Amino acid sequence: MNKIPSFTINHEKLLRGIYVSRKDEVGGEVVTTFDIRMKEPNREPALHPGAIHTIEHLAATFLRNDAAWKDRVIYWGPMGCLTGNYLLLRGDLESRDIVELMKRTFSFIAAFDGEIPGAAPKDCGNWLLHDLPMARWEARKFLTEVLEQITDANLVYPV
């Protein structure tokens, strides 16, 4: 079997950041898949399952309510390796196009105080697996260390 494209990225050189993972044409329209990489793979601890689950709930809710982007959001969800998330948006987009959106998203998560949207038994398949304090901490870390000082090295996959 051939490797899928995301397994051909050199994870030993991959930094935290925002990357275009792929672009697909669906129904005559381009869908851009973004790799929102919050952790350096294999070089720092992965996100705790409770934290990334809470980040998923908060980011998906925020993005689907963002006035400028809500009609373009297709999906937000965690990577199996727990080092980041995938964001699928309608449109032929580049990493730089969503930096401000990601800053707003992670600012929202970092400051969130209250009941986690969808974190009830009737709404979620694993409603007990949430960790808001750690989600806030991880969001703040990603926001301040990466998004607020983003460079091309955090926007283009390494060779």
Coordinates of N, CA, C and O in Angstrom, one line a residue:
M1 N 0.8 -1.2 0.0 CA 0.0 0.0 0.0 C 0.9 1.2 0.0 O 1.9 1.3 0.7
N2 N 0.4 2.3 -0.7 CA 1.1 3.6 -0.7 C 0.8 4.3 0.6 O -0.3 4.2 1.2
K3 N 1.8 5.1 1.1 CA 1.5 5.9 2.3 C 0.6 7.0 1.9 O 0.7 7.6 0.8
I4 N -0.3 7.4 2.8 CA -1.1 8.6 2.6 C -0.3 9.8 2.8 O 0.7 9.8 3.5
P5 N -0.6 10.9 2.1 CA 0.3 12.1 2.2 C 0.6 12.6 3.6 O 1.8 13.0 3.8
S6 N -0.3 12.5 4.6 CA 0.0 13.0 5.9 C 1.1 12.2 6.6 O 1.8 12.7 7.5
F7 N 1.3 10.9 6.1 CA 2.4 10.1 6.7 C 3.7 10.3 6.0 O 4.7 9.7 6.4
T8 N 3.8 11.2 5.0 CA 5.0 11.5 4.4 C 5.7 12.8 4.9 O 6.8 13.1 4.5
I9 N 5.0 13.5 5.8 CA 5.5 14.7 6.4 C 6.6 14.3 7.4 O 6.4 13.3 8.2
N10 N 7.8 15.0 7.4 CA 8.8 14.6 8.3 C 8.5 15.1 9.7 O 8.7 16.3 10.1
H11 N 7.9 14.2 10.5 CA 7.4 14.6 11.8 C 8.6 14.9 12.8 O 8.4 15.5 13.8
E12 N 9.8 14.4 12.4 CA 11.0 14.7 13.3 C 11.4 16.2 13.2 O 12.1 16.7 14.0
K13 N 10.9 16.9 12.1 CA 11.3 18.3 11.9 C 10.0 19.2 12.1 O 10.2 20.4 12.1
L14 N 8.9 18.6 12.3 CA 7.6 19.4 12.3 C 7.5 20.2 13.6 O 7.7 19.7 14.7
L15 N 7.3 21.5 13.4 CA 7.1 22.4 14.5 C 5.6 22.6 14.8 O 4.8 22.2 14.0
R16 N 5.3 23.3 15.9 CA 3.9 23.6 16.2 C 3.5 24.7 15.2 O 4.4 25.5 14.8
G17 N 2.3 24.7 14.8 CA 1.9 25.7 13.8 C 0.6 25.4 13.1 O -0.2 24.6 13.6
I18 N 0.4 26.0 12.0 CA -0.8 25.9 11.1 C -0.3 25.5 9.7 O 0.5 26.2 9.1
Y19 N -0.7 24.3 9.3 CA -0.2 23.8 8.0 C -1.4 23.4 7.1 O -2.4 22.9 7.6
V20 N -1.2 23.6 5.8 CA -2.2 23.0 4.8 C -1.8 21.6 4.7 O -0.7 21.3 4.2
S21 N -2.7 20.7 5.1 CA -2.4 19.3 5.0 C -2.8 18.8 3.6 O -2.1 17.9 3.1
R22 N -3.9 19.2 3.1 CA -4.3 18.8 1.8 C -5.4 19.7 1.3 O -6.1 20.4 2.0
K23 N -5.7 19.6 0.0 CA -6.8 20.3 -0.7 C -7.5 19.3 -1.5 O -6.9 18.6 -2.3
D24 N -8.8 19.3 -1.4 CA -9.6 18.3 -2.2 C -10.8 19.1 -2.9 O -11.3 20.1 -2.3
E25 N -11.1 18.6 -4.1 CA -12.3 19.2 -4.8 C -13.5 18.3 -4.4 O -13.5 17.1 -4.6
V26 N -14.5 19.0 -3.9 CA -15.7 18.3 -3.5 C -16.9 19.1 -4.1 O -17.1 20.2 -3.8
G27 N -17.6 18.4 -5.0 CA -18.8 19.1 -5.7 C -18.4 20.4 -6.4 O -19.2 21.4 -6.3
G28 N -17.2 20.4 -7.0 CA -16.8 21.6 -7.7 C -16.2 22.7 -6.8 O -15.9 23.8 -7.3
E29 N -16.1 22.4 -5.6 CA -15.5 23.4 -4.6 C -14.3 22.8 -3.9 O -14.3 21.6 -3.6
V30 N -13.3 23.7 -3.6 CA -12.1 23.2 -2.9 C -12.4 23.2 -1.4 O -13.0 24.1 -0.8
V31 N -12.0 22.1 -0.8 CA -12.0 22.0 0.7 C -10.6 21.9 1.1 O -9.8 21.0 0.7
T32 N -10.2 22.8 2.0 CA -8.8 22.8 2.5 C -8.8 22.2 3.9 O -9.6 22.6 4.8
T33 N -7.9 21.2 4.1 CA -7.7 20.6 5.4 C -6.4 21.2 6.0 O -5.4 21.2 5.5
F34 N -6.6 21.7 7.2 CA -5.5 22.3 8.0 C -5.1 21.4 9.1 O -5.9 20.8 9.8
D35 N -3.8 21.3 9.3 CA -3.1 20.6 10.4 C -2.8 21.7 11.5 O -2.0 22.6 11.2
I36 N -3.6 21.8 12.5 CA -3.4 22.7 13.6 C -2.5 22.0 14.7 O -3.0 21.3 15.6
R37 N -1.2 22.1 14.5 CA -0.3 21.3 15.3 C 0.1 22.0 16.6 O 0.8 23.0 16.6
M38 N -0.4 21.5 17.7 CA -0.2 22.1 19.0 C 1.1 21.6 19.7 O 1.5 22.3 20.7
K39 N 1.6 20.5 19.3 CA 2.7 19.9 20.0 C 3.7 19.4 18.9 O 3.3 18.9 17.9
E40 N 5.0 19.5 19.3 CA 6.0 18.9 18.3 C 6.0 17.4 18.5 O 6.3 16.9 19.6
P41 N 5.7 16.7 17.4 CA 5.6 15.2 17.5 C 6.8 14.6 18.0 O 7.9 14.9 17.6
N42 N 6.7 13.6 18.9 CA 7.7 12.8 19.4 C 8.8 13.5 20.2 O 9.8 13.0 20.6
R43 N 8.6 14.9 20.4 CA 9.6 15.6 21.1 C 9.1 16.3 22.4 O 9.8 16.8 23.2
E44 N 7.8 16.3 22.5 CA 7.2 16.8 23.7 C 5.9 16.0 24.0 O 5.4 15.3 23.1
P45 N 5.5 16.0 25.3 CA 4.3 15.2 25.6 C 3.1 15.6 24.7 O 2.9 16.7 24.5
A46 N 2.3 14.6 24.3 CA 1.1 14.8 23.6 C 0.1 15.5 24.5 O 0.2 15.5 25.7
L47 N -1.0 16.0 23.9 CA -2.1 16.6 24.7 C -2.8 15.5 25.5 O -3.0 14.4 25.0
H48 N -3.2 15.8 26.7 CA -3.9 14.9 27.5 C -5.3 14.7 26.9 O -5.9 15.6 26.4
P49 N -5.8 13.4 26.8 CA -7.1 13.2 26.2 C -8.3 14.1 26.7 O -9.1 14.5 25.9
G50 N -8.3 14.4 28.0 CA -9.3 15.2 28.5 C -9.2 16.7 28.0 O -10.2 17.3 27.8
A51 N -8.0 17.1 27.9 CA -7.7 18.5 27.4 C -8.1 18.6 25.9 O -8.8 19.6 25.5
I52 N -7.7 17.7 25.1 CA -7.9 17.8 23.7 C -9.4 17.6 23.4 O -10.0 18.2 22.5
H53 N -10.1 16.8 24.2 CA -11.5 16.6 24.1 C -12.3 17.9 24.4 O -13.2 18.3 23.6
T54 N -11.8 18.6 25.4 CA -12.4 19.9 25.7 C -12.1 20.9 24.7 O -13.0 21.7 24.3
I55 N -10.9 20.9 24.2 CA -10.5 21.8 23.1 C -11.4 21.6 21.9 O -11.9 22.5 21.2
E56 N -11.6 20.3 21.6 CA -12.5 20.0 20.5 C -13.9 20.6 20.6 O -14.4 21.2 19.7
H57 N -14.5 20.4 21.8 CA -15.8 20.9 22.0 C -15.9 22.5 21.9 O -16.8 23.0 21.3
L58 N -14.9 23.1 22.6 CA -14.9 24.6 22.6 C -14.5 25.2 21.2 O -15.2 26.1 20.7
A59 N -13.5 24.6 20.5 CA -13.2 25.1 19.2 C -14.3 24.9 18.2 O -14.6 25.8 17.4
A60 N -14.9 23.7 18.2 CA -15.9 23.4 17.2 C -17.1 24.4 17.4 O -17.7 24.9 16.5
T61 N -17.5 24.6 18.7 CA -18.6 25.5 19.0 C -18.2 26.9 18.6 O -19.0 27.6 18.0
F62 N -17.0 27.4 18.9 CA -16.6 28.7 18.6 C -16.6 28.9 17.1 O -17.2 29.9 16.5
L63 N -16.0 28.0 16.3 CA -15.8 28.2 14.9 C -17.2 28.1 14.2 O -17.4 28.9 13.2
R64 N -18.1 27.3 14.7 CA -19.4 27.2 14.0 C -20.3 28.4 14.4 O -21.4 28.5 13.9
N65 N -19.8 29.2 15.2 CA -20.6 30.5 15.6 C -19.9 31.7 15.2 O -20.4 32.8 15.4
D66 N -18.7 31.6 14.6 CA -17.9 32.8 14.2 C -18.6 33.4 13.0 O -18.8 32.8 11.9
A67 N -18.9 34.7 13.1 CA -19.7 35.4 12.0 C -19.1 35.3 10.7 O -19.7 35.1 9.7
A68 N -17.7 35.5 10.6 CA -17.0 35.5 9.3 C -16.8 34.2 8.7 O -16.6 34.0 7.5
W69 N -16.7 33.1 9.5 CA -16.2 31.8 9.0 C -17.2 30.7 9.2 O -17.0 29.6 8.6
K70 N -18.3 30.8 9.9 CA -19.2 29.7 10.3 C -19.7 29.0 9.1 O -19.9 27.8 9.1
D71 N -20.0 29.7 8.0 CA -20.5 29.0 6.8 C -19.4 28.3 6.0 O -19.8 27.6 5.0
R72 N -18.2 28.4 6.4 CA -17.1 27.7 5.7 C -16.6 26.5 6.5 O -15.8 25.7 6.0
V73 N -17.0 26.4 7.8 CA -16.5 25.3 8.6 C -17.2 24.0 8.3 O -18.4 23.9 8.3
I74 N -16.4 23.0 8.0 CA -16.9 21.6 7.7 C -16.6 20.7 9.0 O -17.5 20.0 9.4
Y75 N -15.4 20.8 9.5 CA -15.1 19.9 10.6 C -13.9 20.5 11.4 O -13.0 21.1 10.9
W76 N -13.9 20.2 12.7 CA -12.8 20.4 13.6 C -12.7 19.2 14.5 O -13.7 18.8 15.1
G77 N -11.6 18.6 14.6 CA -11.5 17.4 15.4 C -10.0 17.0 15.7 O -9.1 17.4 15.0
P78 N -9.8 16.2 16.7 CA -8.5 15.9 17.2 C -7.8 14.9 16.3 O -8.4 14.0 15.7
M79 N -6.5 14.9 16.2 CA -5.6 13.9 15.6 C -5.5 12.7 16.5 O -5.4 12.9 17.7
G80 N -5.4 11.6 15.9 CA -5.3 10.4 16.7 C -4.0 10.4 17.6 O -4.0 9.8 18.6
C81 N -2.9 11.0 17.1 CA -1.7 11.1 17.8 C -1.7 12.1 19.0 O -0.8 12.1 19.8
L82 N -2.8 12.8 19.1 CA -3.0 13.8 20.2 C -2.0 14.9 20.2 O -1.6 15.4 21.3
T83 N -1.5 15.3 19.0 CA -0.5 16.4 18.9 C -1.2 17.6 18.3 O -0.5 18.7 18.1
G84 N -2.4 17.5 17.9 CA -3.1 18.7 17.3 C -4.5 18.3 16.8 O -5.1 17.3 17.2
N85 N -5.0 19.1 15.9 CA -6.4 19.0 15.4 C -6.4 19.2 13.9 O -5.5 19.9 13.4
Y86 N -7.4 18.7 13.3 CA -7.7 19.0 11.9 C -8.9 20.0 11.8 O -9.8 19.9 12.5
L87 N -8.7 20.9 10.9 CA -9.8 21.9 10.6 C -10.0 21.8 9.1 O -9.1 22.0 8.3
L88 N -11.2 21.5 8.7 CA -11.6 21.5 7.3 C -12.5 22.7 7.0 O -13.5 22.9 7.7
L89 N -12.1 23.5 6.0 CA -12.8 24.7 5.6 C -13.1 24.7 4.1 O -12.3 24.3 3.3
R90 N -14.3 25.2 3.7 CA -14.6 25.4 2.3 C -13.7 26.5 1.8 O -13.6 27.5 2.5
G91 N -13.2 26.3 0.6 CA -12.4 27.3 0.0 C -10.9 26.9 -0.2 O -10.4 26.0 0.5
D92 N -10.3 27.5 -1.2 CA -8.9 27.3 -1.5 C -8.1 28.2 -0.7 O -7.9 29.4 -1.1
L93 N -7.6 27.8 0.4 CA -7.0 28.6 1.4 C -5.6 28.2 1.7 O -5.1 27.1 1.4
E94 N -4.8 29.2 2.3 CA -3.4 29.0 2.7 C -3.4 29.2 4.2 O -4.3 29.7 4.8
S95 N -2.3 28.7 4.8 CA -2.2 28.8 6.3 C -2.3 30.2 6.8 O -3.0 30.4 7.8
R96 N -1.7 31.1 6.2 CA -1.8 32.5 6.6 C -3.2 33.1 6.7 O -3.5 33.9 7.5
D97 N -4.1 32.5 5.8 CA -5.5 33.0 5.7 C -6.2 32.8 7.0 O -7.2 33.5 7.3
I98 N -5.8 31.8 7.9 CA -6.6 31.5 9.1 C -5.9 31.8 10.4 O -6.3 31.5 11.4
V99 N -4.7 32.5 10.3 CA -4.0 32.8 11.5 C -4.9 33.6 12.5 O -4.9 33.3 13.7
E100 N -5.5 34.7 12.0 CA -6.3 35.5 12.9 C -7.5 34.7 13.5 O -7.9 34.8 14.6
L101 N -8.1 33.8 12.7 CA -9.2 33.0 13.1 C -8.7 32.0 14.2 O -9.4 31.8 15.2
M102 N -7.5 31.5 14.1 CA -6.9 30.6 15.1 C -6.6 31.4 16.4 O -6.8 30.9 17.5
K103 N -6.1 32.6 16.2 CA -5.9 33.4 17.4 C -7.2 33.7 18.2 O -7.2 33.6 19.4
R104 N -8.2 34.0 17.5 CA -9.5 34.2 18.1 C -10.0 32.9 18.8 O -10.5 32.9 19.9
T105 N -9.9 31.8 18.1 CA -10.3 30.5 18.6 C -9.6 30.1 19.9 O -10.2 29.8 20.9
F106 N -8.3 30.2 19.8 CA -7.5 29.8 21.0 C -7.6 30.8 22.2 O -7.5 30.5 23.3
S107 N -7.8 32.1 21.8 CA -8.1 33.1 22.9 C -9.4 32.8 23.6 O -9.5 32.8 24.8
F108 N -10.4 32.4 22.8 CA -11.7 32.0 23.4 C -11.5 30.8 24.3 O -12.0 30.8 25.5
I109 N -10.8 29.8 23.9 CA -10.6 28.6 24.7 C -9.8 28.9 26.0 O -10.1 28.5 27.1
A110 N -8.7 29.7 25.8 CA -7.9 30.1 27.0 C -8.6 30.9 28.0 O -8.3 30.8 29.2
A111 N -9.6 31.6 27.6 CA -10.4 32.4 28.6 C -11.7 31.8 29.0 O -12.4 32.4 29.8
F112 N -12.1 30.7 28.4 CA -13.4 30.1 28.6 C -13.6 29.8 30.1 O -12.8 29.1 30.8
D113 N -14.8 30.2 30.6 CA -15.2 29.9 32.0 C -16.6 29.5 32.0 O -17.5 30.4 31.6
G114 N -17.0 28.4 32.3 CA -18.4 28.0 32.3 C -18.5 26.5 32.0 O -17.6 25.7 32.0
E115 N -19.8 26.1 31.7 CA -20.1 24.8 31.3 C -19.6 24.5 29.9 O -19.8 25.3 29.0
I116 N -18.9 23.4 29.7 CA -18.3 23.1 28.3 C -19.5 22.7 27.5 O -20.3 21.8 27.8
P117 N -19.7 23.3 26.3 CA -20.8 23.0 25.4 C -20.8 21.5 25.0 O -19.7 21.0 24.7
G118 N -21.9 20.9 25.1 CA -22.0 19.5 24.7 C -21.4 18.5 25.6 O -21.3 17.3 25.3
A119 N -21.1 18.9 26.9 CA -20.4 18.0 27.8 C -21.5 17.5 28.8 O -21.3 17.6 30.0
A120 N -22.5 16.8 28.3 CA -23.5 16.2 29.1 C -23.8 14.8 28.5 O -23.5 14.6 27.4
P121 N -24.2 13.9 29.4 CA -24.4 12.5 28.9 C -25.3 12.4 27.6 O -25.0 11.6 26.8
K122 N -26.3 13.2 27.5 CA -27.2 13.2 26.3 C -26.5 13.8 25.1 O -27.0 13.5 24.0
D123 N -25.4 14.5 25.2 CA -24.8 15.3 24.1 C -23.5 14.7 23.7 O -23.0 15.0 22.6
C124 N -22.8 13.9 24.5 CA -21.5 13.5 24.2 C -21.2 12.0 24.6 O -21.7 11.5 25.6
G125 N -20.5 11.3 23.7 CA -20.2 9.9 23.9 C -19.3 9.6 25.0 O -19.2 8.4 25.4
N126 N -18.5 10.5 25.5 CA -17.6 10.3 26.7 C -17.6 11.6 27.5 O -16.5 12.2 27.7
W127 N -18.7 12.0 28.0 CA -18.9 13.3 28.6 C -18.1 13.5 29.9 O -17.8 14.6 30.3
L128 N -17.6 12.4 30.5 CA -16.7 12.6 31.7 C -15.3 12.9 31.3 O -14.5 13.3 32.2
L129 N -14.9 12.7 30.1 CA -13.5 12.9 29.7 C -13.3 14.3 29.2 O -13.1 14.6 28.0
H130 N -13.3 15.2 30.2 CA -13.1 16.6 29.9 C -12.1 17.2 31.0 O -12.2 16.8 32.1
D131 N -11.3 18.1 30.6 CA -10.4 18.8 31.5 C -10.3 20.3 31.1 O -9.4 20.6 30.3
L132 N -11.2 21.1 31.6 CA -11.2 22.5 31.2 C -9.9 23.2 31.6 O -9.3 24.0 30.8
P133 N -9.4 23.1 32.9 CA -8.2 23.8 33.2 C -7.0 23.5 32.3 O -6.3 24.4 31.9
M134 N -6.8 22.2 32.0 CA -5.7 21.8 31.1 C -6.0 22.3 29.7 O -5.0 22.7 29.0
A135 N -7.2 22.3 29.2 CA -7.5 22.8 27.9 C -7.2 24.3 27.8 O -6.6 24.8 26.8
R136 N -7.5 25.0 28.8 CA -7.2 26.5 28.9 C -5.7 26.7 28.9 O -5.2 27.5 28.2
W137 N -5.0 25.9 29.7 CA -3.5 26.0 29.8 C -2.9 25.7 28.4 O -2.0 26.5 28.0
E138 N -3.3 24.6 27.8 CA -2.7 24.3 26.5 C -3.1 25.3 25.4 O -2.2 25.7 24.6
A139 N -4.3 25.8 25.4 CA -4.7 26.9 24.5 C -3.9 28.1 24.6 O -3.4 28.7 23.7
R140 N -3.7 28.5 25.9 CA -2.9 29.7 26.2 C -1.4 29.5 25.7 O -0.8 30.4 25.1
K141 N -0.9 28.4 26.0 CA 0.5 28.1 25.6 C 0.6 28.1 24.0 O 1.6 28.8 23.5
F142 N -0.3 27.5 23.3 CA -0.2 27.5 21.9 C -0.4 29.0 21.3 O 0.3 29.4 20.4
L143 N -1.3 29.7 21.9 CA -1.6 31.1 21.5 C -0.4 32.0 21.7 O 0.1 32.6 20.8
T144 N 0.2 31.9 22.9 CA 1.3 32.9 23.2 C 2.7 32.4 22.6 O 3.4 33.3 22.1
E145 N 2.9 31.1 22.6 CA 4.2 30.6 22.1 C 4.3 30.5 20.6 O 5.3 30.5 20.0
V146 N 3.1 30.3 19.9 CA 3.1 30.0 18.5 C 2.3 31.0 17.7 O 2.9 31.8 16.9
L147 N 1.0 31.1 18.0 CA 0.2 32.0 17.1 C 0.5 33.4 17.2 O 0.5 34.1 16.2
E148 N 0.9 33.9 18.4 CA 1.1 35.4 18.5 C 2.5 35.8 17.9 O 2.8 37.0 17.8
Q149 N 3.3 34.8 17.6 CA 4.7 35.1 17.0 C 4.9 34.2 15.8 O 6.1 33.7 15.7
I150 N 3.9 33.9 15.1 CA 4.0 32.9 14.0 C 5.0 33.4 12.9 O 5.1 34.5 12.6
T151 N 5.7 32.4 12.4 CA 6.7 32.7 11.3 C 6.4 31.6 10.2 O 5.6 30.7 10.3
D152 N 7.1 31.8 9.0 CA 6.9 30.9 7.9 C 7.2 29.4 8.4 O 6.6 28.5 7.8
A153 N 8.2 29.3 9.3 CA 8.5 27.9 9.8 C 7.3 27.2 10.4 O 7.3 26.0 10.5
N154 N 6.4 28.0 10.9 CA 5.2 27.4 11.5 C 4.0 27.4 10.6 O 2.9 27.1 11.0
L155 N 4.2 27.7 9.3 CA 3.1 27.8 8.3 C 3.4 26.9 7.1 O 2.4 26.7 6.3
V156 N 4.6 26.4 7.0 CA 4.9 25.5 5.8 C 5.6 24.3 6.3 O 6.5 24.3 7.1
Y157 N 5.0 23.1 5.8 CA 5.6 21.8 6.3 C 7.1 21.8 6.0 O 7.5 22.2 4.9
P158 N 7.9 21.2 6.9 CA 9.3 21.0 6.6 C 9.6 20.0 5.5 O 8.8 19.1 5.3
V159 N 10.7 20.2 4.9 CA 11.1 19.3 3.8 C 11.9 18.1 4.4 O 12.6 18.2 5.3

